[in-house]
Short mmCIF file of C-alpha atoms in Angstrom, two decimals:
data_model
loop_
_atom_site.label_atom_id
_atom_site.label_comp_id
_atom_site.label_asym_id
_atom_site.label_seq_id
_atom_site.Cartn_x
_atom_site.Cartn_y
_atom_site.Cartn_z
CA MET A 1 -25.79 11.69 -6.17
CA SER A 2 -26.86 8.87 -8.39
CA LYS A 3 -29.11 6.12 -7.09
CA PRO A 4 -27.13 3.01 -6.10
CA LYS A 5 -27.77 0.03 -8.33
CA ARG A 6 -28.43 -3.44 -7.04
CA GLY A 7 -25.56 -5.57 -5.94
CA PRO A 8 -22.72 -5.00 -3.48
CA VAL A 9 -20.77 -2.50 -5.63
CA LEU A 10 -22.04 1.04 -5.10
CA THR A 11 -21.81 2.09 -8.73
CA GLY A 12 -22.31 5.66 -9.90
CA ALA A 13 -21.11 9.11 -8.84
CA HIS A 14 -20.94 9.81 -5.11
CA TYR A 15 -19.66 12.44 -2.72
CA LEU A 16 -17.38 10.45 -0.43
CA ASP A 17 -14.47 11.04 1.87
CA GLY A 18 -11.33 8.99 1.39
CA ASP A 19 -12.07 6.60 4.26
CA HIS A 20 -15.50 5.73 2.89
CA ALA A 21 -14.15 5.46 -0.66
CA CYS A 22 -11.53 3.02 0.61
CA ALA A 23 -14.30 0.93 2.18
CA GLU A 24 -16.24 0.90 -1.09
CA GLY A 25 -13.09 -0.06 -2.96
CA ALA A 26 -12.62 -3.00 -0.63
CA ILE A 27 -16.16 -4.17 -1.30
CA ALA A 28 -15.65 -3.81 -5.05
CA ALA A 29 -12.45 -5.87 -4.75
CA GLY A 30 -14.39 -8.69 -3.12
CA CYS A 31 -13.34 -8.08 0.49
CA ARG A 32 -15.81 -9.73 2.82
CA PHE A 33 -13.87 -9.81 6.09
CA ILE A 34 -12.44 -7.03 8.18
CA ALA A 35 -11.11 -7.19 11.71
CA GLY A 36 -9.95 -4.07 13.47
CA TYR A 37 -9.85 -1.87 16.53
CA PRO A 38 -11.10 1.73 16.37
CA ILE A 39 -8.42 4.36 16.03
CA THR A 40 -8.56 7.88 14.63
CA PRO A 41 -8.36 8.81 11.78
CA SER A 42 -9.06 5.39 10.25
CA THR A 43 -12.25 4.48 12.11
CA GLU A 44 -14.60 5.63 9.35
CA VAL A 45 -13.34 2.88 7.05
CA ALA A 46 -14.38 0.21 9.54
CA GLU A 47 -17.63 1.99 10.37
CA ARG A 48 -18.60 2.05 6.70
CA LEU A 49 -17.87 -1.64 6.26
CA ALA A 50 -19.62 -2.53 9.54
CA GLU A 51 -22.70 -0.84 8.11
CA ARG A 52 -22.42 -2.28 4.62
CA PHE A 53 -21.28 -5.84 5.32
CA PRO A 54 -24.50 -7.22 6.89
CA ARG A 55 -26.32 -6.44 3.61
CA ILE A 56 -23.81 -8.17 1.35
CA GLY A 57 -22.71 -11.20 3.34
CA GLY A 58 -19.51 -9.78 4.78
CA THR A 59 -18.16 -10.05 8.33
CA PHE A 60 -16.82 -7.25 10.51
CA ILE A 61 -15.25 -8.07 13.86
CA GLN A 62 -14.10 -5.48 16.36
CA MET A 63 -11.27 -7.31 18.06
CA GLU A 64 -9.83 -6.60 21.50
CA ASP A 65 -6.77 -4.88 20.01
CA GLU A 66 -4.68 -4.51 16.88
CA LEU A 67 -2.58 -7.62 17.52
CA ALA A 68 -5.69 -9.75 17.46
CA SER A 69 -7.07 -7.85 14.47
CA ILE A 70 -4.23 -8.66 12.09
CA ALA A 71 -4.10 -12.25 13.39
CA ALA A 72 -7.81 -12.64 12.55
CA VAL A 73 -7.22 -11.21 9.09
CA LEU A 74 -4.46 -13.74 8.37
CA GLY A 75 -6.71 -16.57 9.54
CA ALA A 76 -9.61 -15.34 7.44
CA ALA A 77 -7.41 -15.18 4.35
CA TRP A 78 -6.34 -18.80 4.83
CA GLY A 79 -10.02 -19.62 5.28
CA GLY A 80 -10.64 -18.32 1.77
CA ALA A 81 -11.75 -14.73 2.40
CA ARG A 82 -10.41 -11.54 0.94
CA ALA A 83 -9.52 -9.79 4.16
CA MET A 84 -8.43 -6.38 5.37
CA THR A 85 -7.65 -4.47 8.53
CA VAL A 86 -7.59 -0.73 9.13
CA THR A 87 -5.51 1.21 11.62
CA SER A 88 -3.29 4.23 12.29
CA GLY A 89 0.12 4.92 13.88
CA PRO A 90 0.05 3.24 17.32
CA GLY A 91 -2.16 0.43 16.03
CA PHE A 92 0.16 -0.12 13.08
CA SER A 93 3.05 -0.51 15.52
CA LEU A 94 1.15 -3.32 17.25
CA MET A 95 0.47 -5.07 13.95
CA VAL A 96 3.94 -5.22 12.48
CA GLU A 97 4.99 -8.53 14.05
CA ASN A 98 2.05 -10.33 12.51
CA ILE A 99 2.53 -8.47 9.23
CA GLY A 100 5.87 -10.28 9.21
CA LEU A 101 3.98 -13.52 9.81
CA GLY A 102 1.78 -12.66 6.83
CA VAL A 103 4.87 -12.13 4.68
CA MET A 104 6.44 -15.42 5.80
CA THR A 105 3.23 -17.42 5.32
CA GLU A 106 2.52 -15.57 2.03
CA THR A 107 -0.94 -14.57 3.12
CA PRO A 108 -2.81 -12.19 0.79
CA CYS A 109 -4.46 -9.32 2.67
CA VAL A 110 -4.58 -5.54 2.78
CA VAL A 111 -3.47 -3.37 5.72
CA VAL A 112 -4.86 0.17 5.57
CA ASN A 113 -2.93 2.78 7.54
CA VAL A 114 -4.55 6.22 7.68
CA GLN A 115 -1.48 8.04 8.94
CA ARG A 116 -1.51 10.69 11.66
CA GLY A 117 1.22 12.65 13.40
CA GLY A 118 3.53 10.74 15.74
CA PRO A 119 5.58 9.44 17.45
CA SER A 120 3.63 7.53 20.11
CA THR A 121 0.05 8.77 20.52
CA GLY A 122 1.10 11.97 18.78
CA LEU A 123 -1.66 13.81 16.95
CA PRO A 124 -4.67 11.47 16.81
CA THR A 125 -6.83 13.75 14.68
CA LEU A 126 -4.18 15.49 12.58
CA THR A 127 -2.24 14.41 9.54
CA GLY A 128 1.20 12.91 9.08
CA GLN A 129 3.18 10.74 6.67
CA GLN A 130 5.43 9.32 9.32
CA ASP A 131 4.89 5.57 8.99
CA MET A 132 6.39 5.22 5.53
CA MET A 133 9.62 3.57 6.63
CA GLN A 134 7.77 1.49 9.21
CA ALA A 135 5.63 0.07 6.40
CA ARG A 136 8.79 -1.11 4.68
CA TRP A 137 10.98 -2.12 7.60
CA GLY A 138 8.59 -2.48 10.56
CA SER A 139 8.85 -6.23 10.92
CA HIS A 140 12.08 -8.09 11.45
CA GLY A 141 14.10 -10.10 8.97
CA ASP A 142 14.58 -9.76 5.22
CA TYR A 143 11.51 -9.38 3.05
CA GLU A 144 9.94 -7.19 0.39
CA ILE A 145 6.61 -5.46 0.70
CA ILE A 146 4.17 -3.63 -1.57
CA ALA A 147 2.74 -0.27 -0.50
CA LEU A 148 0.51 2.21 -2.34
CA SER A 149 -0.29 5.84 -1.49
CA PRO A 150 -3.50 7.54 -2.73
CA SER A 151 -3.85 11.30 -3.16
CA SER A 152 -7.63 11.64 -3.48
CA PRO A 153 -10.87 9.90 -2.50
CA GLN A 154 -11.14 8.63 -6.09
CA GLU A 155 -7.75 6.99 -5.73
CA CYS A 156 -8.78 5.63 -2.32
CA PHE A 157 -11.42 3.65 -4.20
CA ASP A 158 -9.37 2.75 -7.28
CA LEU A 159 -6.16 1.86 -5.49
CA THR A 160 -7.85 -0.17 -2.77
CA VAL A 161 -8.99 -2.45 -5.60
CA THR A 162 -5.42 -2.45 -6.92
CA ALA A 163 -4.07 -3.26 -3.45
CA PHE A 164 -6.27 -6.35 -3.21
CA ASN A 165 -5.30 -7.42 -6.72
CA LEU A 166 -1.60 -7.13 -5.96
CA SER A 167 -1.99 -8.98 -2.67
CA GLU A 168 -3.64 -11.88 -4.49
CA LYS A 169 -1.25 -11.83 -7.45
CA TYR A 170 1.88 -11.90 -5.30
CA ARG A 171 0.50 -13.57 -2.15
CA VAL A 172 1.74 -10.82 0.14
CA PRO A 173 0.22 -8.32 2.59
CA VAL A 174 -0.14 -4.97 0.81
CA MET A 175 0.14 -1.73 2.79
CA PHE A 176 -2.33 1.00 1.83
CA MET A 177 -0.67 4.19 3.08
CA MET A 178 -3.32 6.88 3.32
CA ASP A 179 -3.01 10.02 5.44
CA GLU A 180 -5.53 11.88 7.56
CA CYS A 181 -6.09 14.62 4.99
CA VAL A 182 -6.85 12.23 2.16
CA GLY A 183 -8.91 10.02 4.48
CA HIS A 184 -11.11 12.89 5.61
CA MET A 185 -11.17 14.79 2.31
CA THR A 186 -14.56 14.68 0.59
CA GLU A 187 -14.77 14.78 -3.19
CA LYS A 188 -16.63 13.27 -6.10
CA VAL A 189 -15.91 9.57 -6.52
CA VAL A 190 -17.07 7.74 -9.63
CA ILE A 191 -17.50 4.00 -9.15
CA PRO A 192 -17.78 2.04 -12.41
CA GLU A 193 -20.09 -0.87 -13.12
CA ALA A 194 -19.04 -3.95 -11.20
CA ASP A 195 -18.36 -6.03 -14.29
CA THR A 196 -15.86 -3.44 -15.54
CA ILE A 197 -13.74 -3.51 -12.36
CA GLU A 198 -10.78 -5.83 -12.75
CA VAL A 199 -10.57 -8.15 -9.76
CA TRP A 200 -7.62 -10.53 -9.65
CA PRO A 201 -8.86 -13.97 -8.56
CA ARG A 202 -7.20 -15.96 -5.83
CA ARG A 203 -4.60 -18.33 -7.22
CA TRP A 204 -6.32 -21.54 -6.25
CA TYR A 205 -4.66 -24.95 -6.47
CA ARG A 206 -6.93 -27.40 -8.31
CA GLY A 207 -4.81 -30.55 -8.45
CA PRO A 208 -4.94 -33.73 -6.36
CA LYS A 209 -5.27 -32.89 -2.68
CA ASP A 210 -2.49 -35.24 -1.64
CA LYS A 211 -0.07 -33.54 -4.05
CA TYR A 212 -0.55 -30.00 -2.81
CA LEU A 213 2.53 -28.10 -1.69
CA PRO A 214 1.60 -24.71 -0.19
CA TYR A 215 4.99 -23.15 -0.91
CA ALA A 216 5.87 -24.70 -4.28
CA PRO A 217 6.31 -21.68 -6.57
CA GLU A 218 4.82 -21.22 -10.01
CA LYS A 219 6.99 -19.77 -12.80
CA ASP A 220 6.63 -16.25 -11.39
CA GLY A 221 7.79 -17.38 -7.95
CA VAL A 222 4.34 -17.27 -6.35
CA PRO A 223 2.72 -20.46 -4.93
CA LEU A 224 -0.92 -21.46 -5.30
CA MET A 225 -3.32 -21.44 -2.34
CA ILE A 226 -6.02 -23.66 -0.94
CA ARG A 227 -8.78 -22.99 1.55
CA ALA A 228 -7.94 -24.29 5.02
CA GLY A 229 -10.46 -26.93 6.02
CA ASP A 230 -10.92 -28.39 2.53
CA ASP A 231 -9.02 -31.57 3.40
CA HIS A 232 -5.64 -30.53 2.04
CA ARG A 233 -2.59 -31.37 4.06
CA VAL A 234 -1.09 -28.04 5.01
CA HIS A 235 1.21 -26.64 7.63
CA VAL A 236 1.32 -22.86 8.00
CA THR A 237 4.09 -21.47 10.18
CA GLY A 238 6.28 -18.44 10.65
CA LEU A 239 9.28 -20.72 11.00
CA THR A 240 11.59 -21.21 8.06
CA HIS A 241 9.91 -23.96 6.03
CA ASP A 242 10.17 -26.12 2.94
CA GLN A 243 7.62 -26.37 0.11
CA ARG A 244 5.36 -28.49 2.33
CA GLY A 245 5.36 -25.78 4.96
CA TYR A 246 7.22 -28.00 7.38
CA PRO A 247 9.75 -26.23 9.62
CA ILE A 248 13.32 -26.92 8.52
CA ILE A 249 15.79 -25.03 10.64
CA ASN A 250 18.97 -24.79 8.62
CA ALA A 251 20.80 -22.31 6.38
CA ASP A 252 19.99 -24.03 3.08
CA THR A 253 16.23 -23.91 3.64
CA GLN A 254 16.51 -20.33 4.87
CA ARG A 255 18.30 -19.37 1.65
CA VAL A 256 15.59 -20.89 -0.54
CA CYS A 257 12.70 -19.58 1.56
CA VAL A 258 13.86 -15.98 2.05
CA SER A 259 15.30 -15.60 -1.45
CA ARG A 260 11.94 -16.45 -2.98
CA LEU A 261 10.06 -14.03 -0.67
CA VAL A 262 12.36 -11.27 -1.86
CA ASP A 263 12.67 -12.28 -5.52
CA LYS A 264 8.94 -12.58 -6.22
CA ILE A 265 8.76 -8.81 -5.66
CA ARG A 266 12.16 -7.70 -6.97
CA ASN A 267 11.75 -9.69 -10.19
CA ASN A 268 8.44 -7.99 -10.98
CA LEU A 269 9.26 -4.32 -10.38
CA ASP A 270 8.00 -3.17 -13.78
CA ASP A 271 4.60 -4.71 -13.04
CA LEU A 272 4.44 -3.10 -9.61
CA MET A 273 5.55 0.45 -10.40
CA ILE A 274 2.74 3.01 -10.61
CA VAL A 275 3.81 6.64 -10.94
CA LYS A 276 2.34 9.71 -12.60
CA GLU A 277 4.68 12.02 -14.52
CA GLU A 278 4.11 15.58 -15.71
CA GLN A 279 6.56 17.65 -17.77
CA VAL A 280 9.63 15.82 -16.52
CA GLU A 281 11.32 15.82 -19.93
CA GLY A 282 13.53 18.90 -20.22
CA ALA A 283 12.90 19.93 -16.62
CA ASP A 284 15.60 21.52 -14.49
CA VAL A 285 13.84 20.52 -11.27
CA VAL A 286 11.52 17.59 -10.59
CA VAL A 287 9.28 17.56 -7.54
CA VAL A 288 8.76 14.05 -6.16
CA ALA A 289 5.79 13.65 -3.83
CA TYR A 290 3.02 11.32 -2.70
CA GLY A 291 -0.28 11.41 -0.80
CA ILE A 292 -1.60 14.79 0.32
CA SER A 293 1.86 16.36 -0.13
CA ALA A 294 1.58 15.72 -3.87
CA ARG A 295 -1.60 17.78 -4.03
CA VAL A 296 -0.07 20.65 -2.08
CA ALA A 297 3.01 20.56 -4.32
CA THR A 298 0.94 21.31 -7.43
CA LYS A 299 0.40 24.90 -6.23
CA ALA A 300 4.14 25.42 -5.81
CA ILE A 301 4.86 23.84 -9.20
CA THR A 302 2.32 26.11 -10.91
CA ASP A 303 3.81 29.19 -9.25
CA ALA A 304 7.34 28.17 -10.23
CA ARG A 305 6.34 27.68 -13.85
CA LYS A 306 4.83 31.17 -13.87
CA GLN A 307 8.31 32.41 -12.95
CA GLY A 308 9.78 30.58 -15.94
CA ILE A 309 11.22 27.64 -14.00
CA ARG A 310 11.14 24.34 -15.87
CA VAL A 311 9.64 22.08 -13.22
CA GLY A 312 8.52 18.50 -13.64
CA PHE A 313 6.38 16.43 -11.30
CA LEU A 314 6.76 12.78 -10.38
CA ARG A 315 3.93 11.52 -8.17
CA LEU A 316 4.56 8.25 -6.41
CA ILE A 317 1.61 5.88 -6.16
CA THR A 318 3.68 2.77 -5.60
CA VAL A 319 5.88 3.83 -2.70
CA TRP A 320 7.25 0.34 -1.94
CA PRO A 321 9.08 -1.03 -3.79
CA PHE A 322 10.61 2.42 -4.24
CA PRO A 323 10.88 3.47 -7.93
CA GLU A 324 14.62 3.89 -7.72
CA LYS A 325 15.23 3.08 -11.41
CA ARG A 326 13.11 6.06 -12.52
CA ILE A 327 14.61 8.34 -9.88
CA ARG A 328 18.10 7.38 -11.05
CA GLU A 329 17.17 8.16 -14.66
CA LEU A 330 15.75 11.57 -13.76
CA ALA A 331 18.65 12.42 -11.46
CA GLY A 332 20.99 12.14 -14.41
CA LYS A 333 19.02 14.77 -16.36
CA VAL A 334 18.02 17.47 -13.86
CA LYS A 335 19.70 19.96 -11.54
CA SER A 336 17.64 19.00 -8.51
CA LEU A 337 15.04 16.66 -7.08
CA VAL A 338 12.73 18.18 -4.46
CA MET A 339 10.64 16.11 -2.07
CA PRO A 340 8.07 17.54 0.36
CA GLU A 341 6.73 15.02 2.86
CA ILE A 342 5.04 15.29 6.24
CA ASN A 343 7.88 13.79 8.19
CA MET A 344 11.49 14.72 8.82
CA GLY A 345 12.81 12.84 5.80
CA GLN A 346 11.82 9.21 5.25
CA MET A 347 11.14 8.59 1.56
CA PHE A 348 13.55 11.47 0.90
CA ARG A 349 16.41 9.27 2.02
CA GLU A 350 15.39 6.64 -0.53
CA MET A 351 15.22 9.33 -3.22
CA GLU A 352 18.64 10.67 -2.24
CA ARG A 353 20.08 7.16 -2.26
CA ALA A 354 18.64 6.43 -5.70
CA ALA A 355 19.85 9.78 -7.09
CA ASN A 356 23.34 8.73 -6.02
CA GLY A 357 24.81 12.22 -6.10
CA GLN A 358 23.94 12.90 -9.75
CA CYS A 359 21.97 16.01 -8.76
CA LYS A 360 21.00 17.99 -5.68
CA SER A 361 18.36 16.37 -3.46
CA LEU A 362 16.31 18.85 -1.45
CA LEU A 363 13.98 17.91 1.38
CA VAL A 364 11.00 20.03 2.45
CA PRO A 365 10.21 18.48 5.83
CA HIS A 366 7.13 18.93 8.01
CA CYS A 367 6.61 17.64 11.56
CA GLY A 368 2.94 16.84 11.01
CA GLY A 369 -0.36 18.30 12.16
CA TRP A 370 -1.05 20.10 8.90
CA VAL A 371 0.13 20.22 5.31
CA HIS A 372 3.01 22.22 3.86
CA ASP A 373 2.81 25.87 3.03
CA PRO A 374 3.20 25.74 -0.79
CA ASN A 375 5.60 28.69 -0.52
CA ASP A 376 8.06 26.46 1.35
CA ILE A 377 8.02 24.01 -1.56
CA LEU A 378 8.36 26.89 -4.02
CA LYS A 379 11.47 28.14 -2.18
CA ALA A 380 13.03 24.69 -2.54
CA ILE A 381 12.19 24.61 -6.26
CA LEU A 382 13.80 28.02 -6.79
CA GLU A 383 16.87 26.92 -4.85
CA GLY A 384 17.05 23.74 -6.88
CA ALA A 385 16.88 25.65 -10.17
CA ARG A 386 19.97 27.77 -9.43
#
């Protein structure tokens, strides 16, 4: 292990688990506020930051519950901080109402969910990928969200930085959908020099204070922010509002308000899509996977290729918005799409919808508690190649 250099970013090569790498990624992204409530298997992220923050000027608050935690994060963001919370299944359920508030008030922040098996209390210490649809649809009303899924401790670091950057760029809460296996997996993590890490700055308003409109969009549909308490006239509410933030309860204002919340994401899909492709051109079957399931799938893909099957691999890093354009393109070229995931078919339904009947869509489900047997994925690949 290399000796840490001075400064808050722990540069160099380290042996970290995914939870700790996520915490270091948050620090590298400039996060200096976290509020949360302990819950397995995410607690190590908060523990790491609680240990590190006092040395670098950050603040960690253990709140009374998850509802208060996400509320504190939203407040901290409006106070000028880069803010994050960390949770897992039952805690995520408690947060979703205020995640909706974060969407409506366009509050940049990151919500880390280290997924475990559910429903309810489920499997506190064992893995699952069963909150994927909840991340997209958990709160009420129409909105778009951004969610990323790492497959290694290195990606827990790298993509936590990306999650903060996207939250600032689009002024939206970003879901960071880890799973227990990736969170507790320990591998080499290389952290670059701080000045080489791209950190997207907050989109500050710098004009006359009396002219500031907190919801007046720039050309890309995203408004500028101010720091609450700096003498700007602001009104921040979950009610439907105009560009001043004032509640206006009618259909016309709702149309303008909600359309922009949706369009600022939908109009920038090419910028948001992060996927990794391997040998998809000329493939008869493409395996589509994310998180720990993507790593398990590589064994099945290797075994299938040894049997002469032309198998491609599409690994989803951006899971929301769903990369339906790329899925649709691939579906028109292959016999089958195969998706293993540790749930009974959540992202699979999105894949099947995007494929639109152009090819077979095969699900390899798992109820949670452990990862797939690669042989089960191999069987689906062989079936898909027929």
